[in-house]
Structure formats: C-alpha cells, structure tokens
Amino acid sequence: MSNWETVIGLEVHVQLATASKLFSGAPNRFGAEANRQASAVDLGLPGVLPVLNEAVVHMALRFGLAVEAQISPLTQFARKNYFYPDLPKGYQISQLDHPIIGPGRLEIVVGDQAKTIGITRAHLEEDAGKSIHDQLPGLTAVDLNRAGTPLLEIVSEPDMRSAAEAVAYLRELHAIVRDLGISDGNMNEGSMRCDANVSIRPRGERTLGTRTEIKNLNSFRFLEKAIEFEVERQIEVLEGGGRIHQETRLYDAQRNETRSMRSKEEAEDYRYFPDPDLLPVAITPKMIAEVARSMPELPRARRQRFCEQYGLSEYDARQVAADRATAAYFETCVAIAEDPKLTANWVMGELASILNRDELGIEASPVPAAALGTLIARIRDATISSKIAKTVFDIMVAEGGEPDAIIEARGLRQMSDSGELERLVDEVIAANPAQVEQFRAGKTKLLGFFVGQVMKATGGKANPQQLNDLLRGRLDGGG
Ligand code: ADP
Ligand code: MG
C-alpha cells in the first residue's frame, strides 16, 4: 500500500430536465439550431427581468429529500461576476450564501464496503452559452441556446479516498437524479458533468494537502482515469521535493493526462453579491411536505427491498436494482420465472452481455422481460436444460419470438422418456469398453466423457441430472 492517502471531493453539475429555462420562458432543449432558443433574458438584453421557474425549485427539493439534506427556509440568488463572450450579462446567476440545499449525505458501496459520503450543499445556477471555435475560419462563434439552462451543482465533502469511490459516488448520484426524474443524466450531451478536486497527504496526516481541480469530466471512465493520473502525478511531484500548486487542470482523454489550465480563482475574484432582480425564495414546510409525498423509490431503498422480497444477496441486488429500468425488467421477469437468483443471473449474465455488445439500454432489449421470464420458467420446470436455454435465448435475440414456440418448432424439449435415455446410455457404455474399465479403475473424471457422448447422441436434450444419475448407476453398479 502506498504511503500516500488520496482525498477527493466532487462538484457535480446536473442539468435539470425542465420544459423552460431557469429564468426565462425559452425552451430548455438540446440540439436546436444556434441561437434559436435564447430569449431576451438569456441574451442579457437591457430592460428585461429574470423570473424564477418554479419547477426548478421542486426539482431541487426532490434532490434534497433524496440525500436527507437540510433545506434552507430562505434561499437566495447571487451574481457571480466574470467576463466571457458566452456570458452576455457579464455575470452568472448562482447561489453562494443561502443555497437551496444544505448538508446531506449519500451512501455508496465499493466492493462490499458501504460508506457514507457527506454532501456539503447543492445550489441552483444558470448555465452559460457556448463558444464555438471550429465552424467559422479565424472567428469564434457564440451559441446562446444553452444560456440560462437550469443546473443543480452538488458539492461533496472531501470524503472519497480513491478513484473507485469517486466513481461509485457519481454513479449513485446519476441513478438518483434519473429515478427522481429531475435530469436525463445524459453524460454525452453534458447533462451531467463533474469537477474532481484531488489532493494527497501522508497516511495518518490529519490536515488536507493542497488540491487541484480537474474540470468537466463527462464520463465515469474519464473520472476514474483522470483521478488515477492526477494522484500519480502529485506523488511524483511531492516525492521529487516539489510542491503542488492549487490550480485548475484539464483532462486530456487522448493522452490520458491532466494539464494545467489556470491558477485557481478565489470566491473574492467573482465579486459575488445578492441579485437585486430576484427576491429571496421562502421554502415552506408545506412545499417540502408536498414534494415528500411524490418521492419515488430510490436506489438504496430498492436494493434493500430486493434483498428482503426476493432473497437476493447484496451483490445481486446492487446489480439488478442499480437503476429503475433494470429493476423494472427484473421484476417483470421474476414474476413469471419465479426464481429470483436464476433471473438475476440471466439478467446480469446473458442479457447484459447482449446489451453491451449491441450498446443498447435495457429499455431497448431485443428480448422482452416477459419472454425471458418464460424461458427461465422452462428451465425450472425441466422442459429444457440451461444449456439449451442459451440456444433458445440466442434465437430470441437474433430472430425474436416466444420461447415456447421456439422450443416446439425446433424440437428442443428435454427428453422426458427415460426408457429412451436408458437405451442411449447403454449404447454408449457398450461402445466404449476401454473407458468403462478406466472409470471403474478409479478414473472417475471420465464421467464427463460419457455425459458428453450421450448428450451428443441426444442433440443436447437429455436432462443433465437424470443423465448423471443413470450413468453413475450403470458405471458404478457394474451393469
Ligand atoms: P471551490 O472549488 O468553488 O473553491 P470549495 O472550496 O467549496 O469550492 O471546494 C470544492 C470541492 O473541493 C469540494 O467538493 C470539497 O470537498 C473539495 N475539496 C476541498 N479541499 C480539498 C482537498 N484538500 N482535497 C480534495 N478535495 C478538496
Ligand atoms: Mg470548484
């Protein structure tokens, strides 16, 4: 183990899935033609006033309840002043002193270790526009469609101790905001992005080391890689007698390295002050109670329910209850299959590997949940063996169709006629006297050979258990 301890805190920006923007009626949608979704408010034209979108407040409260956070009775917006071409007002409306969501917490699981990560705060802010450098030769273009898009910035305590913990935390946040329906969590489109603050300190040391901040990581893998690289880099600097500078760094995925971008601004540099255009917002207990009534089941509660209701292990429950879509698929499937463990194995095994291969979400699974449930039920009632089930599954993936119809049409039913099976066993034994002798002399591994021979003769349709019993009886019994 290294002599250095890694310390990580994450700032996660979640784009809220509202119909309109944070302070204007312009649509909040990705991918429109440039500057067609920016109103006078988003353009920062003089003489217009921002009006708070109430839906945003509700979404923030849903998040706050999900992470058991304190909720500010009075929340306030502030101006964060800086100049940039894609920020026409010259300031971003954000929150500083009275964020809507105060301290909360989130449980993560790494390996089989559960751990609680502190959430410092979550505040509302508007996104900026986009500067585009590669469309007009020699010029920079500005697209203000994104200006004014509502963001919830979730800041964690420096509680994570490895890249794996940071990834687990981000995954859990991702699942929660999707379950809450407050964001699509689409990382490719920037609906969820993350800044990682990373420092190291000698093991046992209590005070924190100087941190760097890696900006705008937009995938779980980049988060992991960027932290791993940055930790190695900091170790090298410190062990070489140097010191870490507090700075903002960029992760270059192509080269898998972080590079210095600029030294870090302090809050004072932004001359924050309360926005005089926006009144403080009172969050009443009644509003909170209303939001509480509409809360869905969240990943952690669902995992617990899956353990209790289906008798799944923690590990299996974590896999199939990870997100709502997978959980729904599992529950439809298991209602028909009536075997939770076997169903979990199929969903996380055969099904997951097909979905991975074809890069599909489970919502778009080529095999519907009910069909997989029926297939598993046929293993359970011994119509087919697990091995034949895989064949049927492959056909369902490639051609569609119901498992029962496929089993009948292709004659894949397990042999139920034990007289027929006995006859084949006897034939195989008679045809292989040398192997029979070796088996009886103690080379019992040869059982597999006999099983294989009979399976071949039946086209894989013998009931494996029945076949095993028959063979053992014949071979041991000397018959
Ligand atoms: P800002 O980046 O805007 O200055 P903060 O000072 O509140 O904001 O810190 C931002 C993030 O950095 C938080 O997630 C916090 O947990 C994390 N952080 C602060 N100090 C350290 C440190 N020494 N090492 C790692 N992370 C840290
Ligand atoms: Mg920061």
Coordinates of C-alpha atoms and ligand atoms in Angstrom, one line a residue:
M1 CA 0.0 0.0 0.0
S2 CA 1.2 3.5 -0.9
N3 CA 2.4 5.8 1.9
W4 CA 0.1 8.5 0.5
E5 CA -3.6 8.8 1.1
T6 CA -5.8 10.2 -1.7
V7 CA -8.5 12.7 -0.9
I8 CA -11.3 13.6 -3.4
G9 CA -14.2 16.0 -3.3
L10 CA -16.6 16.3 -6.3
E11 CA -18.6 19.1 -7.7
V12 CA -21.3 17.7 -10.0
H13 CA -23.4 19.8 -12.3
V14 CA -26.7 18.3 -13.2
Q15 CA -28.8 19.8 -15.9
L16 CA -32.4 19.9 -14.8
A17 CA -35.0 18.5 -17.2
T18 CA -37.4 21.4 -17.1
A19 CA -39.6 22.4 -20.1
S20 CA -38.2 26.0 -19.9
K21 CA -35.1 27.7 -18.7
L22 CA -34.2 28.8 -15.1
F23 CA -35.3 32.5 -15.5
S24 CA -36.9 32.7 -19.0
G25 CA -39.7 31.0 -21.0
A26 CA -37.3 29.8 -23.7
P27 CA -37.3 26.0 -24.2
N28 CA -34.7 24.0 -22.4
R29 CA -33.8 21.6 -25.1
F30 CA -30.6 20.1 -26.6
G31 CA -29.6 20.3 -30.2
A32 CA -31.6 23.2 -31.7
E33 CA -30.1 25.4 -34.4
A34 CA -27.8 28.0 -32.9
N35 CA -29.3 30.9 -31.0
R36 CA -32.9 29.9 -31.7
Q37 CA -33.6 29.0 -28.1
A38 CA -32.4 32.1 -26.4
S39 CA -34.9 34.8 -25.2
A40 CA -34.1 38.4 -24.4
V41 CA -33.4 37.4 -20.8
D42 CA -30.9 34.7 -22.0
L43 CA -29.2 37.3 -24.3
G44 CA -28.8 39.7 -21.4
L45 CA -30.7 42.5 -23.2
P46 CA -31.3 45.6 -21.1
G47 CA -34.7 46.2 -19.6
V48 CA -35.8 42.6 -19.1
L49 CA -36.1 40.8 -15.7
P50 CA -35.5 37.2 -14.7
V51 CA -38.5 35.3 -13.4
L52 CA -37.7 32.1 -11.4
N53 CA -39.1 28.9 -12.9
E54 CA -40.9 27.2 -10.0
A55 CA -40.4 23.7 -11.4
V56 CA -36.7 24.1 -10.8
V57 CA -37.3 24.7 -7.1
H58 CA -39.4 21.5 -6.9
M59 CA -36.6 19.5 -8.6
A60 CA -34.0 20.8 -6.2
L61 CA -36.2 19.9 -3.2
R62 CA -36.7 16.3 -4.6
F63 CA -32.9 16.0 -4.7
G64 CA -32.6 17.5 -1.2
L65 CA -35.0 14.9 0.3
A66 CA -33.3 12.1 -1.6
V67 CA -30.0 12.8 0.2
E68 CA -31.6 13.6 3.6
A69 CA -30.4 17.1 3.4
Q70 CA -31.3 20.2 5.4
I71 CA -33.3 22.5 3.2
S72 CA -32.9 26.3 3.5
P73 CA -36.1 28.0 4.7
L74 CA -35.0 31.1 2.7
T75 CA -32.8 30.7 -0.4
Q76 CA -31.2 33.5 -2.3
F77 CA -29.6 34.0 -5.7
A78 CA -26.3 35.9 -6.2
R79 CA -24.5 37.3 -9.1
K80 CA -21.1 35.7 -9.9
N81 CA -19.3 38.3 -12.0
Y82 CA -16.9 37.4 -14.7
F83 CA -16.4 38.3 -18.4
Y84 CA -16.6 35.7 -21.1
P85 CA -18.1 36.1 -24.7
D86 CA -20.7 33.3 -24.0
L87 CA -21.9 35.2 -20.9
P88 CA -23.6 38.3 -22.3
K89 CA -24.8 39.7 -18.9
G90 CA -21.3 39.8 -17.5
Y91 CA -22.4 37.7 -14.6
Q92 CA -23.9 34.3 -13.9
I93 CA -26.8 33.9 -11.6
S94 CA -25.9 31.4 -9.0
Q95 CA -26.1 30.9 -5.2
L96 CA -23.5 31.5 -2.6
D97 CA -24.6 32.1 1.0
H98 CA -28.0 30.6 1.1
P99 CA -28.0 27.5 -1.2
I100 CA -31.4 25.8 -1.5
I101 CA -30.0 22.5 -0.3
G102 CA -27.7 22.4 2.8
P103 CA -25.7 19.5 4.2
G104 CA -26.9 15.9 3.4
R105 CA -25.4 12.5 2.7
L106 CA -25.2 9.7 0.3
E107 CA -24.4 6.1 0.8
I108 CA -22.1 4.3 -1.7
V109 CA -20.9 0.8 -1.9
V110 CA -17.4 -0.2 -3.1
G111 CA -16.6 -3.8 -3.2
D112 CA -18.8 -5.0 -0.4
Q113 CA -18.0 -2.0 1.8
A114 CA -20.7 0.6 2.4
K115 CA -19.6 4.2 3.1
T116 CA -21.4 7.5 3.6
I117 CA -20.2 10.5 1.7
G118 CA -21.1 13.9 3.0
I119 CA -22.9 16.4 0.7
T120 CA -21.9 19.9 1.6
R121 CA -24.6 21.7 -0.4
A122 CA -26.5 21.8 -3.7
H123 CA -27.3 25.1 -5.3
L124 CA -29.1 26.4 -8.4
E125 CA -27.4 28.3 -11.1
E126 CA -27.8 29.1 -14.8
D127 CA -25.5 27.6 -17.4
A128 CA -23.6 29.9 -19.8
G129 CA -23.7 29.7 -23.6
K130 CA -21.1 28.0 -25.8
S131 CA -18.2 29.4 -27.7
I132 CA -17.5 27.6 -30.9
H133 CA -14.0 27.8 -32.3
D134 CA -14.2 25.4 -35.2
Q135 CA -17.0 26.5 -37.5
L136 CA -16.1 29.9 -38.8
P137 CA -12.4 30.1 -40.0
G138 CA -10.5 32.6 -38.0
L139 CA -13.5 33.5 -35.9
T140 CA -15.2 32.4 -32.7
A141 CA -18.9 31.9 -32.8
V142 CA -21.2 32.2 -29.8
D143 CA -24.3 30.0 -29.4
L144 CA -26.6 31.1 -26.6
N145 CA -29.1 28.3 -26.7
R146 CA -27.6 26.8 -23.5
A147 CA -27.5 30.2 -21.7
G148 CA -29.9 30.2 -18.8
T149 CA -30.3 26.4 -18.7
P150 CA -31.0 25.3 -15.1
L151 CA -28.2 23.5 -13.3
L152 CA -28.1 22.0 -9.8
E153 CA -24.5 22.0 -8.6
I154 CA -23.9 19.3 -6.0
V155 CA -20.8 19.7 -3.9
S156 CA -19.5 16.9 -1.8
E157 CA -17.3 16.9 1.3
P158 CA -13.7 15.7 0.6
D159 CA -14.8 12.2 1.8
M160 CA -13.7 10.0 -1.0
R161 CA -10.4 8.1 -0.8
S162 CA -10.0 6.5 -4.2
A163 CA -11.0 6.8 -7.8
A164 CA -13.3 3.8 -7.3
E165 CA -15.1 5.6 -4.5
A166 CA -15.5 8.7 -6.6
V167 CA -16.9 6.7 -9.5
A168 CA -19.3 4.9 -7.1
Y169 CA -20.5 8.2 -5.8
L170 CA -21.1 9.7 -9.2
R171 CA -22.9 6.5 -10.3
E172 CA -25.2 6.7 -7.3
L173 CA -25.9 10.4 -8.0
H174 CA -26.6 9.5 -11.6
A175 CA -29.1 6.8 -10.6
I176 CA -30.8 9.1 -8.1
V177 CA -31.3 12.1 -10.4
R178 CA -32.7 9.7 -13.1
D179 CA -35.0 8.0 -10.6
L180 CA -36.2 11.4 -9.4
G181 CA -36.9 12.4 -13.0
I182 CA -35.1 15.7 -12.5
S183 CA -32.4 15.0 -15.2
D184 CA -31.9 12.6 -18.0
G185 CA -28.3 12.3 -16.7
N186 CA -27.1 12.0 -20.3
M187 CA -23.3 12.5 -19.9
N188 CA -22.5 12.6 -23.7
E189 CA -24.7 15.7 -24.0
G190 CA -23.3 17.3 -20.9
S191 CA -26.5 16.8 -18.8
M192 CA -24.2 15.6 -16.0
R193 CA -20.6 16.7 -15.6
C194 CA -18.2 16.7 -12.8
D195 CA -15.2 18.5 -11.5
A196 CA -12.8 16.4 -9.4
N197 CA -10.8 18.1 -6.6
V198 CA -7.9 15.9 -5.8
S199 CA -5.1 16.0 -3.1
I200 CA -2.9 13.6 -1.4
R201 CA -1.4 13.5 2.1
P202 CA 1.0 11.2 4.0
R203 CA -1.0 8.4 5.5
G204 CA -2.0 9.3 9.1
E205 CA -1.8 13.1 8.5
R206 CA -4.9 15.0 9.6
T207 CA -4.7 18.2 7.6
L208 CA -5.6 18.2 3.9
G209 CA -3.0 18.6 1.2
T210 CA -3.2 21.2 -1.5
R211 CA -5.7 20.2 -4.1
T212 CA -6.0 20.6 -7.8
E213 CA -9.3 20.7 -9.6
I214 CA -9.9 18.7 -12.8
K215 CA -12.6 20.4 -14.8
N216 CA -15.5 19.0 -16.8
L217 CA -15.2 15.2 -16.7
N218 CA -18.1 13.8 -18.7
S219 CA -17.9 10.1 -18.2
F220 CA -17.4 7.6 -15.4
R221 CA -14.3 6.3 -17.1
F222 CA -12.7 9.7 -17.6
L223 CA -13.4 10.5 -14.0
E224 CA -11.6 7.3 -12.9
K225 CA -8.6 7.8 -15.3
A226 CA -8.2 11.5 -14.6
I227 CA -8.0 10.9 -10.8
E228 CA -5.6 8.0 -11.2
F229 CA -3.3 10.0 -13.3
E230 CA -3.5 13.1 -11.1
V231 CA -2.7 11.1 -7.9
E232 CA 0.4 9.6 -9.6
R233 CA 1.5 13.0 -10.8
Q234 CA 1.1 14.5 -7.3
I235 CA 3.0 11.7 -5.7
E236 CA 5.8 12.2 -8.2
V237 CA 5.9 16.0 -7.5
L238 CA 6.0 15.6 -3.8
E239 CA 8.5 12.7 -3.7
G240 CA 10.7 14.7 -6.0
G241 CA 10.8 17.5 -3.4
G242 CA 8.4 19.8 -5.2
R243 CA 5.1 21.2 -4.1
I244 CA 1.5 21.1 -5.5
H245 CA 0.0 24.4 -6.8
Q246 CA -3.6 25.0 -6.3
E247 CA -4.8 25.2 -9.8
T248 CA -7.4 24.1 -12.4
R249 CA -6.4 21.3 -14.7
L250 CA -7.9 19.8 -17.8
Y251 CA -8.0 16.0 -18.5
D252 CA -6.9 15.0 -22.0
A253 CA -8.5 11.7 -22.7
Q254 CA -6.5 11.0 -25.8
R255 CA -3.2 11.3 -24.0
N256 CA -4.6 10.2 -20.6
E257 CA -3.1 13.0 -18.7
T258 CA -4.1 16.2 -16.9
R259 CA -2.6 19.6 -17.8
S260 CA -2.5 22.9 -16.0
M261 CA -5.2 25.3 -17.3
R262 CA -5.0 28.3 -15.0
S263 CA -4.3 29.1 -11.4
K264 CA -7.5 28.9 -9.3
E265 CA -9.7 31.9 -8.7
E266 CA -10.9 32.7 -5.2
A267 CA -14.5 33.5 -4.4
E268 CA -13.5 37.1 -3.9
D269 CA -12.4 37.4 -7.5
Y270 CA -16.0 37.0 -8.6
R271 CA -17.4 39.8 -6.5
Y272 CA -20.5 37.8 -5.6
F273 CA -23.4 39.9 -4.4
P274 CA -27.2 39.1 -3.9
D275 CA -29.0 39.6 -7.2
P276 CA -31.3 42.7 -6.7
D277 CA -33.6 41.4 -9.5
L278 CA -34.5 38.3 -7.6
L279 CA -36.2 38.2 -4.3
P280 CA -35.2 35.6 -1.8
V281 CA -37.4 32.5 -2.1
A282 CA -39.2 31.1 1.0
I283 CA -39.3 27.3 1.2
T284 CA -42.2 26.4 3.4
P285 CA -42.8 23.2 5.3
K286 CA -45.9 22.7 3.2
M287 CA -43.9 22.8 0.0
I288 CA -41.5 20.3 1.4
A289 CA -44.3 18.0 2.6
E290 CA -45.9 18.1 -0.9
V291 CA -42.6 17.1 -2.6
A292 CA -42.1 14.4 0.0
R293 CA -45.4 12.8 -1.0
S294 CA -44.4 12.5 -4.6
M295 CA -41.0 10.9 -4.0
P296 CA -40.3 7.6 -5.9
E297 CA -38.5 4.6 -4.5
L298 CA -34.8 5.4 -4.6
P299 CA -31.9 3.1 -5.5
R300 CA -30.9 2.4 -1.9
A301 CA -34.4 1.5 -0.7
R302 CA -34.9 -0.6 -3.8
R303 CA -31.8 -2.6 -3.1
Q304 CA -33.0 -3.3 0.4
R305 CA -36.4 -4.3 -0.8
F306 CA -34.8 -6.7 -3.4
C307 CA -32.8 -8.3 -0.7
E308 CA -35.8 -8.8 1.5
Q309 CA -38.5 -9.5 -1.0
Y310 CA -36.5 -11.8 -3.4
G311 CA -33.9 -13.1 -1.0
L312 CA -31.1 -11.8 -3.3
S313 CA -27.6 -11.2 -2.0
E314 CA -26.4 -7.6 -1.5
Y315 CA -24.3 -8.1 -4.6
D316 CA -27.1 -9.3 -6.9
A317 CA -29.5 -6.7 -5.5
R318 CA -27.0 -4.0 -6.3
Q319 CA -26.7 -5.2 -9.9
V320 CA -30.4 -5.6 -10.7
A321 CA -31.6 -2.7 -8.7
A322 CA -29.0 -0.2 -9.9
D323 CA -31.4 1.8 -12.0
R324 CA -35.1 1.9 -12.4
A325 CA -35.2 0.4 -15.9
T326 CA -33.2 -2.7 -14.9
A327 CA -35.2 -3.1 -11.8
A328 CA -38.5 -3.0 -13.7
Y329 CA -37.2 -5.5 -16.2
F330 CA -36.1 -7.8 -13.4
E331 CA -39.4 -7.6 -11.6
T332 CA -41.5 -8.4 -14.7
C333 CA -39.1 -11.3 -15.5
V334 CA -39.1 -12.8 -12.0
A335 CA -42.9 -12.6 -11.7
I336 CA -43.0 -15.2 -14.5
A337 CA -39.8 -17.1 -13.8
E338 CA -40.4 -17.4 -10.1
D339 CA -36.7 -17.9 -9.4
P340 CA -35.0 -14.6 -8.3
K341 CA -31.5 -15.9 -8.2
L342 CA -31.7 -17.6 -11.6
T343 CA -33.4 -14.5 -13.0
A344 CA -30.6 -12.2 -11.6
N345 CA -28.0 -14.5 -13.2
W346 CA -29.7 -14.3 -16.6
V347 CA -30.3 -10.5 -16.4
M348 CA -26.7 -9.7 -15.4
G349 CA -25.2 -12.5 -17.5
E350 CA -26.6 -13.4 -20.9
L351 CA -28.8 -10.4 -21.2
A352 CA -26.3 -7.9 -20.1
S353 CA -23.6 -9.2 -22.5
I354 CA -26.0 -8.9 -25.4
L355 CA -27.0 -5.3 -24.4
N356 CA -23.3 -4.5 -24.0
R357 CA -22.4 -6.0 -27.3
D358 CA -25.1 -4.1 -29.2
E359 CA -24.7 -0.9 -27.0
L360 CA -28.4 -1.0 -26.0
G361 CA -30.1 0.2 -22.9
I362 CA -32.3 -2.4 -21.2
E363 CA -35.4 -0.4 -22.4
A364 CA -34.5 -1.4 -25.9
S365 CA -33.7 -5.0 -25.1
P366 CA -34.3 -7.4 -28.1
V367 CA -35.7 -9.9 -25.6
P368 CA -38.7 -8.5 -23.6
A369 CA -38.8 -9.2 -19.9
A370 CA -41.8 -11.5 -20.1
A371 CA -40.2 -13.6 -22.8
L372 CA -37.0 -14.1 -20.7
G373 CA -39.2 -14.9 -17.7
T374 CA -40.9 -17.6 -19.7
L375 CA -37.6 -19.0 -20.8
I376 CA -36.3 -19.2 -17.3
A377 CA -39.6 -20.9 -16.2
R378 CA -38.9 -23.6 -18.8
I379 CA -35.5 -24.3 -17.2
R380 CA -37.3 -24.5 -13.8
D381 CA -40.0 -26.9 -15.0
A382 CA -37.3 -29.0 -16.7
T383 CA -38.7 -28.5 -20.2
I384 CA -35.2 -27.6 -21.3
S385 CA -31.7 -27.6 -19.8
S386 CA -29.8 -24.4 -19.0
K387 CA -27.6 -25.2 -22.0
I388 CA -30.5 -25.5 -24.4
A389 CA -31.9 -22.3 -22.8
K390 CA -28.9 -20.4 -24.1
T391 CA -29.5 -21.7 -27.6
V392 CA -33.2 -20.6 -27.3
F393 CA -32.0 -17.2 -26.0
D394 CA -29.7 -16.7 -28.9
I395 CA -32.5 -17.4 -31.3
M396 CA -34.8 -15.0 -29.4
V397 CA -32.1 -12.3 -29.8
A398 CA -31.4 -13.0 -33.4
E399 CA -34.9 -13.6 -34.7
G400 CA -37.3 -12.6 -31.9
G401 CA -40.2 -15.0 -31.0
E402 CA -41.6 -16.7 -27.9
P403 CA -39.5 -19.3 -26.1
D404 CA -42.3 -21.9 -26.1
A405 CA -42.8 -21.6 -29.9
I406 CA -39.1 -21.8 -30.5
I407 CA -38.7 -24.9 -28.3
E408 CA -41.6 -26.7 -30.1
A409 CA -40.6 -25.6 -33.6
R410 CA -37.0 -26.8 -33.2
G411 CA -37.8 -29.9 -31.2
L412 CA -35.6 -28.7 -28.3
R413 CA -37.7 -30.2 -25.5
Q414 CA -35.6 -32.1 -23.0
M415 CA -36.1 -35.9 -23.4
S416 CA -38.8 -36.9 -20.9
D417 CA -38.8 -40.6 -22.0
S418 CA -36.4 -42.2 -19.5
G419 CA -36.6 -45.5 -21.4
E420 CA -35.1 -43.8 -24.5
L421 CA -32.4 -42.2 -22.4
E422 CA -31.5 -45.5 -20.7
R423 CA -31.2 -47.1 -24.1
L424 CA -28.7 -44.4 -25.3
V425 CA -26.7 -44.8 -22.0
D426 CA -26.4 -48.5 -22.6
E427 CA -25.3 -48.0 -26.1
V428 CA -22.6 -45.5 -25.2
I429 CA -21.3 -47.8 -22.4
A430 CA -21.3 -50.8 -24.8
A431 CA -19.4 -48.8 -27.4
N432 CA -16.6 -47.6 -25.1
P433 CA -15.4 -50.7 -23.0
A434 CA -11.9 -49.2 -22.5
Q435 CA -13.2 -46.1 -20.9
V436 CA -15.6 -48.1 -18.8
E437 CA -12.7 -50.1 -17.5
Q438 CA -10.6 -47.0 -16.7
F439 CA -13.6 -45.4 -14.9
R440 CA -14.0 -48.4 -12.7
A441 CA -10.3 -48.5 -12.0
G442 CA -10.7 -45.0 -10.4
K443 CA -10.5 -42.5 -13.2
T444 CA -13.9 -41.0 -12.3
K445 CA -13.2 -37.8 -14.2
L446 CA -14.3 -39.9 -17.3
L447 CA -17.9 -39.4 -16.2
G448 CA -17.8 -36.1 -18.2
F449 CA -16.7 -38.1 -21.3
F450 CA -19.8 -40.4 -21.0
V451 CA -22.1 -37.4 -20.4
G452 CA -20.7 -35.8 -23.5
Q453 CA -21.3 -38.9 -25.6
V454 CA -24.9 -39.3 -24.6
M455 CA -25.6 -35.5 -24.9
K456 CA -24.2 -35.7 -28.4
A457 CA -26.5 -38.6 -29.3
T458 CA -29.5 -36.6 -28.0
G459 CA -28.6 -33.3 -29.5
G460 CA -28.1 -31.9 -26.0
K461 CA -31.7 -32.7 -25.0
A462 CA -31.0 -35.1 -22.2
N463 CA -31.9 -33.9 -18.7
P464 CA -28.4 -33.4 -17.2
Q465 CA -29.4 -34.5 -13.7
Q466 CA -31.2 -37.6 -14.9
L467 CA -28.4 -38.5 -17.2
N468 CA -25.8 -38.1 -14.5
D469 CA -27.8 -40.4 -12.2
L470 CA -28.3 -43.0 -14.8
L471 CA -24.6 -43.1 -15.8
R472 CA -23.4 -43.3 -12.3
G473 CA -25.8 -46.1 -11.6
R474 CA -24.7 -48.1 -14.6
L475 CA -20.9 -47.4 -14.3
D476 CA -20.7 -48.0 -10.5
G477 CA -23.1 -50.8 -10.5
G478 CA -21.1 -52.8 -13.0
G479 CA -24.3 -53.2 -15.1
Ligands
ADP1 P1 -14.4 25.9 -4.9 O1 -13.8 24.9 -5.8 O2 -15.5 26.6 -5.6 O3 -13.4 26.8 -4.3 P2 -14.8 24.6 -2.3 O4 -13.7 25.2 -1.7 O5 -16.1 24.5 -1.6 O6 -15.2 25.2 -3.7 O7 -14.4 23.1 -2.7 C1 -14.9 22.4 -3.8 C2 -14.7 20.9 -3.6 O8 -13.3 20.6 -3.3 C3 -15.5 20.3 -2.6 O9 -16.1 19.1 -3.2 C4 -14.5 19.9 -1.5 O10 -14.9 18.7 -0.9 C5 -13.3 19.7 -2.3 N1 -12.0 19.9 -1.5 C6 -11.7 20.9 -0.7 N2 -10.4 20.8 -0.3 C7 -10.0 19.6 -0.8 C8 -8.7 18.9 -0.6 N3 -7.7 19.4 0.1 N4 -8.6 17.8 -1.3 C9 -9.6 17.3 -2.1 N5 -10.7 17.9 -2.2 C10 -11.0 19.0 -1.6
MG2 MG -14.7 24.2 -7.6

